[in-house]
Coordinates of C-alpha atoms in Angstrom, one line a residue:
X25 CA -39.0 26.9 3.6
X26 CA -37.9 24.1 1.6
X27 CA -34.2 23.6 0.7
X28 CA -32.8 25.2 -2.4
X29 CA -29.8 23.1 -3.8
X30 CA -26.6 24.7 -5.0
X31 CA -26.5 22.2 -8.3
X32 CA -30.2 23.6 -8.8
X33 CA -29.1 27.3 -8.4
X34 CA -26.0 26.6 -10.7
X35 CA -28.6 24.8 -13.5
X36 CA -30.6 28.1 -13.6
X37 CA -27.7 30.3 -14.6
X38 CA -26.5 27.8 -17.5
X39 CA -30.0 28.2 -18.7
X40 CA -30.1 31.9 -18.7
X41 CA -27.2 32.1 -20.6
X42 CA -29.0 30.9 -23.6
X43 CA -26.2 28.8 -25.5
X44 CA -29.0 27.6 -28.2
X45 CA -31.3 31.0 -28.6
X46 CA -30.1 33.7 -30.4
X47 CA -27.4 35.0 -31.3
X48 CA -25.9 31.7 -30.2
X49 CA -26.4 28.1 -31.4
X50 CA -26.9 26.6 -34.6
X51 CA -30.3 28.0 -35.4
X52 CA -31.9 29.4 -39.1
X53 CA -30.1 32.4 -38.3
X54 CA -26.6 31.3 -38.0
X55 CA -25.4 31.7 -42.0
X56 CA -23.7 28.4 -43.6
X57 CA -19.7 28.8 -44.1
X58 CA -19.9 28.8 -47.6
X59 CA -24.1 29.1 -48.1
X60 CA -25.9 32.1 -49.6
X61 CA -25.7 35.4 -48.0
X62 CA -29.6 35.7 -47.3
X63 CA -31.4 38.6 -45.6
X64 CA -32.4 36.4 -42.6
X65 CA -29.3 35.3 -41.6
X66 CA -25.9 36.4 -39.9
X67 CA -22.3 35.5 -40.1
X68 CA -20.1 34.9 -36.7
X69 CA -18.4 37.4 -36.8
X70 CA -21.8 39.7 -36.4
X71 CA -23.6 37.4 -34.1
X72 CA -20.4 37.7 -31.5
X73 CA -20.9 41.6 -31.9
X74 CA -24.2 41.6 -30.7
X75 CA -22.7 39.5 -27.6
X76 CA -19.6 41.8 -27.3
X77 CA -21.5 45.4 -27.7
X78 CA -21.9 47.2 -24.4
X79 CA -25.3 48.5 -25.6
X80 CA -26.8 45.1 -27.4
X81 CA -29.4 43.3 -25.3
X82 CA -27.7 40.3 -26.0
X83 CA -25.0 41.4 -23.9
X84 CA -24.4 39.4 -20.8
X85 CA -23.4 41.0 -18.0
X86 CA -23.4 38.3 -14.9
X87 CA -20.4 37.7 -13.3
X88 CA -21.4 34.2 -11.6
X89 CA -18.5 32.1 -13.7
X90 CA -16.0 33.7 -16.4
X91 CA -16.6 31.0 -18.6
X92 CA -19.8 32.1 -19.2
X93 CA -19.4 34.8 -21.4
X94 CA -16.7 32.4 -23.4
X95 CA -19.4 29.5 -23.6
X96 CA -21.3 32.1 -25.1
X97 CA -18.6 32.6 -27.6
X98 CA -18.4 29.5 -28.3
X99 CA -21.7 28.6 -28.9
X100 CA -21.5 31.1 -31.8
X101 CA -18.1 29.9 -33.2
X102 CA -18.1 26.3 -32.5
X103 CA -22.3 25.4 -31.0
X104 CA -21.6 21.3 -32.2
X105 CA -19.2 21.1 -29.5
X106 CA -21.3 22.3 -26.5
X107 CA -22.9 18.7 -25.8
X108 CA -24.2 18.6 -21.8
X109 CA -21.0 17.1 -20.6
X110 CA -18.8 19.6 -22.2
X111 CA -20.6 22.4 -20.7
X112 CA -20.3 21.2 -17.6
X113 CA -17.1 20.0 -17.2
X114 CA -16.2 23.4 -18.8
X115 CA -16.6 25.6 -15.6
X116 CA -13.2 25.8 -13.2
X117 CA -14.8 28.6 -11.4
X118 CA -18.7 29.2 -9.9
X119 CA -19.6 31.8 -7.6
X120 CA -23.1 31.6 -6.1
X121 CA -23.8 34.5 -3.8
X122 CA -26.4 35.9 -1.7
X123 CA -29.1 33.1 -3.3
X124 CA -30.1 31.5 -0.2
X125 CA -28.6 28.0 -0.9
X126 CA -29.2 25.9 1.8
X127 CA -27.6 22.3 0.8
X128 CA -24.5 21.2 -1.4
X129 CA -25.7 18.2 -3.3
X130 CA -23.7 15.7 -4.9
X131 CA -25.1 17.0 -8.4
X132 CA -21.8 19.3 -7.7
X133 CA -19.9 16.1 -8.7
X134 CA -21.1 16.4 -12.2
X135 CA -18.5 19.5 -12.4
X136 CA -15.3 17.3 -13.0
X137 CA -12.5 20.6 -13.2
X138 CA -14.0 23.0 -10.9
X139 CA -11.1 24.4 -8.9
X140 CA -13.0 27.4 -7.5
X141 CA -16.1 27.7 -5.5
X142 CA -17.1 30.7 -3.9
X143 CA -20.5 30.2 -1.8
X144 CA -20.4 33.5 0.2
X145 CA -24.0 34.7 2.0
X146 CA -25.6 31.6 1.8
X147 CA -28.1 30.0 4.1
X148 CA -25.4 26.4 4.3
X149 CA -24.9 24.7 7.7
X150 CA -23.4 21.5 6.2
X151 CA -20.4 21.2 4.0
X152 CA -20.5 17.2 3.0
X153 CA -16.7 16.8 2.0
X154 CA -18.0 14.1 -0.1
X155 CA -20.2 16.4 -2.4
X156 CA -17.4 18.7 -3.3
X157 CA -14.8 18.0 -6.1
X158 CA -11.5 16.4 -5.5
X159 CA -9.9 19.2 -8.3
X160 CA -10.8 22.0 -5.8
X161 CA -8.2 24.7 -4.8
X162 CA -10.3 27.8 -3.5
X163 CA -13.7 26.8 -1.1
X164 CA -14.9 30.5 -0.5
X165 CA -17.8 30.0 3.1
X166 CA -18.2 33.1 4.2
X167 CA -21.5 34.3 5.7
X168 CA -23.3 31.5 6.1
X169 CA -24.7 29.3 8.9
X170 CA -21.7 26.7 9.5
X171 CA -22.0 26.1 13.4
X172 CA -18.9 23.0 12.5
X173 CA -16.1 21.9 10.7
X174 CA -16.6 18.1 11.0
X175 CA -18.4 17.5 7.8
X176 CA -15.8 18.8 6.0
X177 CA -12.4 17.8 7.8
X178 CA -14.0 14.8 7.3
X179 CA -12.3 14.6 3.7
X180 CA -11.5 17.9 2.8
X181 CA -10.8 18.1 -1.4
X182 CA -7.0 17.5 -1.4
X183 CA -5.3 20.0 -3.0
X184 CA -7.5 23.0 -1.3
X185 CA -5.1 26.1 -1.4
X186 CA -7.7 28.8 -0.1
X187 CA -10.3 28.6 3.0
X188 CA -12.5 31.1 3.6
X189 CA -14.4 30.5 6.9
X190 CA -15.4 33.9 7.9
X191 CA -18.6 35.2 9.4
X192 CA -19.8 31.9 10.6
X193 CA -20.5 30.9 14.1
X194 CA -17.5 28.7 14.5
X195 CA -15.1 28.7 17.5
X196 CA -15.4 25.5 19.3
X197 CA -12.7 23.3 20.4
X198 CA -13.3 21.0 18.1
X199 CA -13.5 23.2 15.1
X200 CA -9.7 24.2 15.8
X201 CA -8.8 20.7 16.2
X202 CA -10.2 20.3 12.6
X203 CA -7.5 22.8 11.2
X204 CA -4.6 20.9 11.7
X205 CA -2.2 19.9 8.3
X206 CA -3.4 16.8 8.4
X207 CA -6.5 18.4 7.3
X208 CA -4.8 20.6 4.5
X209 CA -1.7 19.9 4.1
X210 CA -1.9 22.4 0.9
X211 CA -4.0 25.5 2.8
X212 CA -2.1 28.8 2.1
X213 CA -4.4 31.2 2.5
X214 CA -6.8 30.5 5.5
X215 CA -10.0 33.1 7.1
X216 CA -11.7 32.9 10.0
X217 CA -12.4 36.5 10.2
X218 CA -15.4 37.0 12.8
X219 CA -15.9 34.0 14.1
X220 CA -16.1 33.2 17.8
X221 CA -12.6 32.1 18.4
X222 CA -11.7 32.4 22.2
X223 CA -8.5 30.5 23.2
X224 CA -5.8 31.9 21.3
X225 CA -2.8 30.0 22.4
X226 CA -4.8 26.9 21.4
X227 CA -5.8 28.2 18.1
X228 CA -2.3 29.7 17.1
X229 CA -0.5 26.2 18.3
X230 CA -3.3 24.1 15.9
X231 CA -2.3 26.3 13.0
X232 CA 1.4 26.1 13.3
X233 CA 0.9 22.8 11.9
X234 CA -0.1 24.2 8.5
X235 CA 2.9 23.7 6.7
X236 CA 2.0 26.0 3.8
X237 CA 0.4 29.1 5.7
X238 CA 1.1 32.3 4.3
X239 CA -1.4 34.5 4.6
X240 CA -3.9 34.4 7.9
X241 CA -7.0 36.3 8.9
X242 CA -8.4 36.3 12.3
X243 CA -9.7 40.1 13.4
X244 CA -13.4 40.7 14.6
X245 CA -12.6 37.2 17.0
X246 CA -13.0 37.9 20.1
X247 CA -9.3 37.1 21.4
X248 CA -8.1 39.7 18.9
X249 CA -9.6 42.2 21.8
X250 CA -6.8 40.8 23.9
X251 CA -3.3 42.9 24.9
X252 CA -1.2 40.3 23.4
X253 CA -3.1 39.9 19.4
X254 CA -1.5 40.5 17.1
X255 CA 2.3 40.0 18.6
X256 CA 1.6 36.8 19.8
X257 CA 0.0 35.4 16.5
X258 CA 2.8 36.6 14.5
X259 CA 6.2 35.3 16.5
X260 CA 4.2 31.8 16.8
X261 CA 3.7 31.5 13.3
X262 CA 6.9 32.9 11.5
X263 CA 6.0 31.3 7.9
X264 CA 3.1 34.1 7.7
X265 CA 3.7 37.0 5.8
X266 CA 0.3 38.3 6.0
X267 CA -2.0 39.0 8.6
X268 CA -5.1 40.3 8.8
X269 CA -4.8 41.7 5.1
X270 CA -1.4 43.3 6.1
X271 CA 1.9 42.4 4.7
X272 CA 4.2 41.9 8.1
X273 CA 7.8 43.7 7.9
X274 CA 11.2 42.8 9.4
X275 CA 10.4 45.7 12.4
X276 CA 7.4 44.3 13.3
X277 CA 8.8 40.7 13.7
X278 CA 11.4 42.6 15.6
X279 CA 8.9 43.9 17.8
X280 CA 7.4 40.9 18.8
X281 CA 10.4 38.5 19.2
X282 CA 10.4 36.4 22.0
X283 CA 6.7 36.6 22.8
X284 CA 5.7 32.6 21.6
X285 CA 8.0 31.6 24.5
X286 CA 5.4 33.8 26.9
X287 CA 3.1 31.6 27.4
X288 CA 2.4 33.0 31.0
X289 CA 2.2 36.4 30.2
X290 CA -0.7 35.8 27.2
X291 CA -3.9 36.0 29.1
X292 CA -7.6 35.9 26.7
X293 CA -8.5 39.3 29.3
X294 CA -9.5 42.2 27.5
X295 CA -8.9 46.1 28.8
X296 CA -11.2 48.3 28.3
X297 CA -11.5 52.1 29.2
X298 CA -14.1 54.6 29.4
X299 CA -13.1 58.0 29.5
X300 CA -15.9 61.3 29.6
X301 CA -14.3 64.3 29.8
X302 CA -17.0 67.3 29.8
X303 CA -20.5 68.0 29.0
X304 CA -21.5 71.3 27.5
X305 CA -24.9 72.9 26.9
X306 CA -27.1 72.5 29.2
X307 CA -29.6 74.9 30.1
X308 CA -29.4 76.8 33.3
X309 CA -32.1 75.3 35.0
X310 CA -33.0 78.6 37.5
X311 CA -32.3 80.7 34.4
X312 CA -36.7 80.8 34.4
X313 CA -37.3 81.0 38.6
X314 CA -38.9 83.9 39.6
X315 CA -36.7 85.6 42.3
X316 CA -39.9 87.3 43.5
X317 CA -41.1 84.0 44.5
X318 CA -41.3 82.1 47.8
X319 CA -38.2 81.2 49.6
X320 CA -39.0 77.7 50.1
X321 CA -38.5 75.0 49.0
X322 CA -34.7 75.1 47.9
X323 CA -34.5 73.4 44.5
X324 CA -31.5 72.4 43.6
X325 CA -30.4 70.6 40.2
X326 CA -27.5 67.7 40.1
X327 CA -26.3 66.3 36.6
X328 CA -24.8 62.8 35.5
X329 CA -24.1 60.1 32.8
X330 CA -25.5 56.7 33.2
X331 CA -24.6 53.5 31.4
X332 CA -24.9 49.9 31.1
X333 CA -22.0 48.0 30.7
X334 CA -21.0 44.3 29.8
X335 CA -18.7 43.7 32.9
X336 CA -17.7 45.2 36.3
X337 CA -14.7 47.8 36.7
X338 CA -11.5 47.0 37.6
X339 CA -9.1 49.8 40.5
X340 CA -8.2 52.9 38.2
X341 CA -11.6 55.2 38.5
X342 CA -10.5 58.8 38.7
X343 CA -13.3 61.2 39.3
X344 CA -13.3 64.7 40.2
X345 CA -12.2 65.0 43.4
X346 CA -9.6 61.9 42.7
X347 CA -10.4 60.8 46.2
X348 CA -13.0 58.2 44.5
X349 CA -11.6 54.4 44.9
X350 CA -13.5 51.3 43.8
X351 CA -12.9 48.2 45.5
X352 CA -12.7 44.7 43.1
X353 CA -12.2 42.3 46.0
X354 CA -15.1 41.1 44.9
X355 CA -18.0 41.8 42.0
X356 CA -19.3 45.7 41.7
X357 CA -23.3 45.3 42.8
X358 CA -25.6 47.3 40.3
X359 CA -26.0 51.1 40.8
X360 CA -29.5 51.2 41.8
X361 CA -29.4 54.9 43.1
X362 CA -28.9 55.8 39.3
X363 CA -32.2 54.2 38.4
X364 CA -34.7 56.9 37.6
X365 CA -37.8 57.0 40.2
X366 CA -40.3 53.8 38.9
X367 CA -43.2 56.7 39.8
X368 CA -43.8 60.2 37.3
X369 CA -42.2 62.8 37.2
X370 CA -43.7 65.3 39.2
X371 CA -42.7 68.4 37.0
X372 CA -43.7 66.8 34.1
X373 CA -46.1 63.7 35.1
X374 CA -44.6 61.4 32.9
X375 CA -42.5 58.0 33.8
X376 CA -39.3 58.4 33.8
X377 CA -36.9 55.4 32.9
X378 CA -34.2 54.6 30.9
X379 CA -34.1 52.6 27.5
X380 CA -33.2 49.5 27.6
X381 CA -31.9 49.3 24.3
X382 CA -28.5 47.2 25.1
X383 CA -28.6 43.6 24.4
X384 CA -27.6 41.7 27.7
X385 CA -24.2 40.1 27.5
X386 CA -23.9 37.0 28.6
X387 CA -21.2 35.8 31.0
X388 CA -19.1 32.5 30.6
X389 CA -21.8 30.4 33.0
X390 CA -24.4 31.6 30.4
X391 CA -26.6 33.7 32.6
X392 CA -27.0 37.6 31.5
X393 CA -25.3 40.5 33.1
X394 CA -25.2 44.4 32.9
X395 CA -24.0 46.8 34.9
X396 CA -25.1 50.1 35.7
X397 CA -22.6 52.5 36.4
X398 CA -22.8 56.6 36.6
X399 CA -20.3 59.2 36.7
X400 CA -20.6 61.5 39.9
X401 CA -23.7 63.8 40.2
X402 CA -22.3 67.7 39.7
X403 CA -24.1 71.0 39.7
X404 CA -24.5 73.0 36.6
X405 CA -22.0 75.0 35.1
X406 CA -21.8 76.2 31.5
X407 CA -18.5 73.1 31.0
X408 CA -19.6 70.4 33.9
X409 CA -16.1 68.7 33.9
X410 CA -17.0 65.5 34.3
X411 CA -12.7 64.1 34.5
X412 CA -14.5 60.7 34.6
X413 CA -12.1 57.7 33.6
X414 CA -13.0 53.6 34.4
X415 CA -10.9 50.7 33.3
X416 CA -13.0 47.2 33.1
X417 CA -10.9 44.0 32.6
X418 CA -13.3 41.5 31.0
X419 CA -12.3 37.5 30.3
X420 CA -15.9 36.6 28.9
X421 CA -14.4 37.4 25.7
X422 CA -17.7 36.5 23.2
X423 CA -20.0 38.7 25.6
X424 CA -17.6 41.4 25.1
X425 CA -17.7 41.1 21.2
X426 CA -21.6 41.0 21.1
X427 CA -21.5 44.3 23.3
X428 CA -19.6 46.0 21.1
X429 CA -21.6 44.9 18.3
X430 CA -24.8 46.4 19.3
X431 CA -22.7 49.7 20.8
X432 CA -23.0 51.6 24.2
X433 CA -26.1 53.7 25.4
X434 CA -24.9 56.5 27.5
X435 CA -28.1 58.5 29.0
X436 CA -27.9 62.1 30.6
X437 CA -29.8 62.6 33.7
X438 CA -31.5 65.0 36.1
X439 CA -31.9 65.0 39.4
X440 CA -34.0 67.2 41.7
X441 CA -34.1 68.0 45.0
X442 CA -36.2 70.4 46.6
X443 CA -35.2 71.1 50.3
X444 CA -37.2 72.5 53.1
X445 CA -36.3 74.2 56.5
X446 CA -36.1 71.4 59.5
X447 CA -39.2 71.9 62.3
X448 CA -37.0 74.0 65.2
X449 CA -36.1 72.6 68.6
X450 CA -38.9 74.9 70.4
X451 CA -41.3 74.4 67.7
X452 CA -40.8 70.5 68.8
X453 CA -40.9 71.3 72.5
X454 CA -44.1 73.3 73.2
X455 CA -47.0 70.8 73.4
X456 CA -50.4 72.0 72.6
X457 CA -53.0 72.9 76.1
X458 CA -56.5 72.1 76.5
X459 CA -58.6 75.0 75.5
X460 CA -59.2 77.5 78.7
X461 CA -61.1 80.9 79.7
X462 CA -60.2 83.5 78.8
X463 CA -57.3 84.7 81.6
X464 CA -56.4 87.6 83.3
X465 CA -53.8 89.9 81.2
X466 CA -51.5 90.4 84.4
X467 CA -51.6 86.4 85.2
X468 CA -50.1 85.7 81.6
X469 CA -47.6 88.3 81.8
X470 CA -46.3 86.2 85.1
X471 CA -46.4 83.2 83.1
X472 CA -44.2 84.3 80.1
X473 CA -41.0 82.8 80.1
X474 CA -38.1 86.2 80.0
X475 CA -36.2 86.8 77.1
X476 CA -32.7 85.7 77.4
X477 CA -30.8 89.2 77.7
X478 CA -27.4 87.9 75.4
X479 CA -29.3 86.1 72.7
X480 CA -27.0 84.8 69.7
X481 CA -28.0 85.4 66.2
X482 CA -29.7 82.7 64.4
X483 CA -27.5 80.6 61.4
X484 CA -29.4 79.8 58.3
X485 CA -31.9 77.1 58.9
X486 CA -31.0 73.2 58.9
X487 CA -32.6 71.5 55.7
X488 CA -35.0 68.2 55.0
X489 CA -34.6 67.1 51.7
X490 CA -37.5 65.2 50.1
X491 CA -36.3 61.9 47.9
X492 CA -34.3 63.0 45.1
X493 CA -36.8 63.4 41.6
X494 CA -34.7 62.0 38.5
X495 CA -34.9 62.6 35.1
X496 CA -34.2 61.1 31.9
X497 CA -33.2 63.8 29.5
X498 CA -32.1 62.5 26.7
X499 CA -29.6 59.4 25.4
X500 CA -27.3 58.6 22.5
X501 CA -25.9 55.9 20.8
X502 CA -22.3 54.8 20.4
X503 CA -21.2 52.4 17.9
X504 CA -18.1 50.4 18.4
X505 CA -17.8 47.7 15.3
X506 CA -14.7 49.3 14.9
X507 CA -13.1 47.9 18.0
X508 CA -14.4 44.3 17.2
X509 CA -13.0 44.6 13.4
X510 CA -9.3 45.4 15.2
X511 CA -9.5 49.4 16.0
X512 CA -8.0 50.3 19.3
X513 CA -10.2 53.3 20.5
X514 CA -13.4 55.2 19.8
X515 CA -13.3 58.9 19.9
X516 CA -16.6 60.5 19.3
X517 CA -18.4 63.7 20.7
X518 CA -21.5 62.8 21.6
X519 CA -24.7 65.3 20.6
X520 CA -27.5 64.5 22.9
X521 CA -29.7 66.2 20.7
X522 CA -32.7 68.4 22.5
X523 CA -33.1 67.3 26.0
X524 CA -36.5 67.1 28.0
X525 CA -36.2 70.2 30.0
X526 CA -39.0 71.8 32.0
X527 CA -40.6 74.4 30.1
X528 CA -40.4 77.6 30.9
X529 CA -43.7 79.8 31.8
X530 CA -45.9 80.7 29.7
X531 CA -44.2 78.7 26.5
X532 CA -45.4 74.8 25.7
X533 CA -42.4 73.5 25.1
X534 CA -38.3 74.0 25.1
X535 CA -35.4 72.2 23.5
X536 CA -31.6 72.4 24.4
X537 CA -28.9 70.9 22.4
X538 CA -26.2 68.7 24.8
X539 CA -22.7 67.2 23.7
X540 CA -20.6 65.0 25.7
X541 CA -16.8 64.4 25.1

C-alpha cells in the first residue's frame, strides 16, 4: 500500500471546501458593491445564508479545522484576500482522523501558525520532529503505530503544552527516558493511556522532571494493575492535579502520604482472584434411567469448571472441604486430568475437547504459557456449591494486560464413570479341569467341599471403575477490559446457555440452561 501523506490528506480538504465555486469567490454571481441588481446575481449578505442555513446544500458541515467554515466566510466577504499563502498560513488548528495517514511530510512546514494538530487513528510510525512546526502547542498521537519516541524527542516543537501518546505500542526504556523536561520543558498535559508501560518507579521518577505537569494519564498500562497505582503515582508527583481524568482532592493526597519514600514496598506484581461461587441448573442426569433396568454398571455423574489462565496460583485456594492446599515452592504443572479424553465420546460419538479460544500470554523470557486449572469435581445437586476461591500473583505485567484483553473462557464439564462389581476371591481361585466322564453321583457328593456352618453375610460388592468419560458441555466468555482500563473487579453471572446433555429416550435432542456465579 503506498504511503498517504498528511500534507496530501490536508490539500484535499482545502479543496473541498470550495473557496472559488459557488457561493463563494468572486465569480459572475457575486453582485458588484455598487453595480446593477441583475437577476443572475447575489449580494453577500445572501450568498453567506446559503453557507449559514442548516438546510442549504452549501452548508458545510466537516469539522476537520474551525477555520474552515470562516475561510468560507471569507471568501464571500473578502475572496481577493485568500491568495495560497494566506489560506494556508490561516489554519492554527487541523485535525486528521481515522484517514490512514502513514507519513508527516515537511509540506506541514508550509503551515506557518499551526498550534494544534490532532492525528488520532492514523496508520504513523514516525514523527520527524523536523517536519512539524516550531508554533505548535497541542500534538494529539493517539492510535497509531508509534513503536518510539526518538524521532520526536529528537527536537520536539518548543512550546508543546499537550502530548497525547495513547494507544500506541510504546513502553520501552528508552521511550521513558525521552520524557524528561529537557524534552518539554512546557508539557502540561501529557497521555500515555494504554501503552505498554511496565516499570513504574522508573516511569514516575522520569516524569517528575516535568516542571509543568498538571494533568497525567496512565490507566490501561500494565503497572496500573499493580497494588500500589494510583497512590504511588500521585505522592511522587505532587504538582498533578489530575490523574487519569480525575481531579485529585486534599483526602486522597492524605491517603497516600508517605508512599514515594516506599520504594521497597512498590513491587510491578499484580493480584489477581478468582472466585466461583455456585452453579445452578443442571439437569439431573439419572432423572431419564430406567429403574427397571440392569444393576450394572454403576454410572455415576461428577461436575466441574475448567480454565485457562495467564499465570500459576499463589497459597490461598479454599475449596469445599477447606482441607485443599496448593504448594508454590515451585511452578503449578498443567492439569492434565481436566483434559477431556482426545478419543469420542462414547454416549454421543463425538470428540470432545475444549476451545482453545484464549490467546497464549506470553511470559517475560518470551515463550507462551497457560495454565489449566479446575475447580473440584462434585456430584449433582440442584445448587452445586462450588466455594471455589484462587489468588494468582503475576509479575509478567504485559502478558497479564493482553489476557485480560481477549477475556477468560471458563468451560463446564462432565465426567462419567461407570463402575462394575470386582471378579470375587473364589471366582479367582477355582481353575478350570480338563474335561472328564461322566462320574458317579455319590463320588462328587464326597468331593464337594461342606458349607461353612456360621457363614457371614455378604457387604455390597467391591467396584472397578473403567477410565473416567468427560464431557464438554458448554463454555462462556468473560470479558475483562474493564480491569485493564483501571476497574478493580468483574462481577458477572455467567449463562452457559443450553448444554450438550444426553438425550433422553425416545426424543432427538435436549437443551438445559446453566449459570455460574
Amino acid at each position: 500500500m503506498s504511503s498517504k501523506t498528511l500534507s496530501a490528506a490536508i490539500e484535499k480538504n482545502i479543496r473541498r471546501l470550495g473557496l472559488t465555486d459557488f457561493p463563494c469567490g468572486n465569480g459572475p454571481w457575486r453582485r458588484a458593491k455598487n453595480g446593477p441588481d441583475e437577476a443572475e446575481t447575489e449580494s453577500p449578505d445572501v450568498l453567506l445564508d446559503l453557507l449559514r442555513y442548516p438546510r442549504s446544500p452549501w452548508m458545510y458541515s466537516e469539522t476537520w479545522s474551525p477555520q474552515a467554515s470562516e475561510l468560507r466566510e471569507l471568501a464571500v466577504k473578502e475572496p481577493k484576500r485568500l491568495s495560497k499563502n494566506f489560506i494556508l498560513n490561516y489554519f492554527t488548528t487541523i485535525r486528521i482522523t481515522g484517514k490512514n495517514v502513514s507519513s508527516i511530510d515537511k509540506g506541514l512546514l508550509k503551515f506557518s501558525k499551526l498550534e494544534e494538530l490532532v492525528l488520532s487513528g492514523n496508520l504513523i510510525s514516525e514523527i520527524p520532529a523536523k517536519h512539524l512546526p516550531s508554533t505548535l502547542k497541542i500534538l494529539e498521537l493517539r492510535a497509531n503505530r508509534l513503536s518510539s519516541l526518538s524521532d520526536l524527542a529528537s527536537c520536539p516543537p518548543p512550546q508543546l503544552q499537550y502530548l497525547g501518546l495513547g494507544s500506541n505500542s510504546l513502553g520501552s526504556h528508552q521511550d521513558i527516558c525521552d520524557l524528561t523536561g529537557r524534552h518539554w520543558p512546557h508539557l502540561a498535559c501529557l497521555d500515555l493511556s494504554n501503552c505498554n508501560f511496565q516499570e513504574q518507579q522508573f516511569l514516575v521518577a522520569t516524569l517528575e522532571t516535568l516542571p509543568c505537569l498538571k494533568t497525567l494519564t496512565l490507566k490501561g498500562n500494565p503497572f496500573t494493575m499493580t497494588p500500589s497505582y494510583p497512590g504511588f503515582t500521585v505522592d511522587s508527583l505532587p504538582q498533578i492535579s489530575c490523574l487519569d481524568s480525575s481531579w485529585l482532592t486534599t483526602e486522597e493526597r492524605y491517603n497516600f502520604f508517605g508512599l514515594a519514600r516506599m520504594n521497597d514496598l512498590v513491587e510491578d506484581v499484580a493480584s489477581v482472584t478468582l472466585s466461583l461461587t455456585r452453579l445452578r441448573g443442571i439437569p439431573d442426569p439419572l432423572m431419564h434411567v430406567d429403574k427397571k433396568a440392569v444393576e450394572f454398571p454403576i454410572v455415576t455423574y461428577k461436575y466441574f469448571i475448567s480454565y485457562q489462565f495467564f499465570s500459576h496460583p499463589t497459597p490461598g485456594y479454599q475449596g469445599e472441604d477447606g482441607e485443599f492446599k496448593l504448594d508454590t515452592s515451585s511452578r503449578v504443572a498443567e492439569d492434565k486430568s481436566v483434559c477431556p479424553d482426545p478419543g469420542s465420546d462414547r454416549n454421543t460419538g463425538e470428540n470432545v475437547s475444549i476451545p482453545d479460544t484464549a490467546v497464549p500470554a506470553v511470559n517475560a523470557d518470551g515463550s507462551e504459557q497457560l495454565s489449566l486449572c479446575a475447580t473440584p469435581k462434585l456430584s449433582f445437586s440442584e445448587c452445586v456449591n462450588l466455594n471455589y476461591t484462587l489468588t494468582y500473583s503475576i509479575s509478567c505485567l504485559g502478558g497479564l494486560k493482553k489476557f485480560f484483553t481477549h477475556g477468560l473462557r471458563l468451560n463446564l464439564m462432565e465426567e462419567k464413570t461407570l463402575s462394575w462389581p470386582a471378579p470375587s476371591e473364589e471366582a479367582q481361585q477355582v481353575k478350570p479341569s480338563p474335561a472328564k466322564g461322566k462320574k458317579d453321583k455319590k463320588e462328587e457328593k464326597v468331593k464337594t467341599p461342606p458349607k461353612p456352618k456360621n457363614k457371614k453375610k455378604k457387604g455390597p460388592p467391591e467396584l472397578v471403575h473403567d477410565p473416567p468419560i468427560r464431557k464438554l458441555l458448554n463454555s462462556v466468555h468473560i470479558p475483562m477490559q474493564s480491569l485493564v482500563d483501571g476497574g478493580q473487579r468483574v462481577n458477572t453471572v455467567c449463562d452457559f446457555g443450553p448444554l450438550q446433555v444426553e438425550p433422553p429416550p425416545k426424543q432427538e435432542e435436549a437443551s438445559f440452561c446453566c449459570i455460574v456465579h
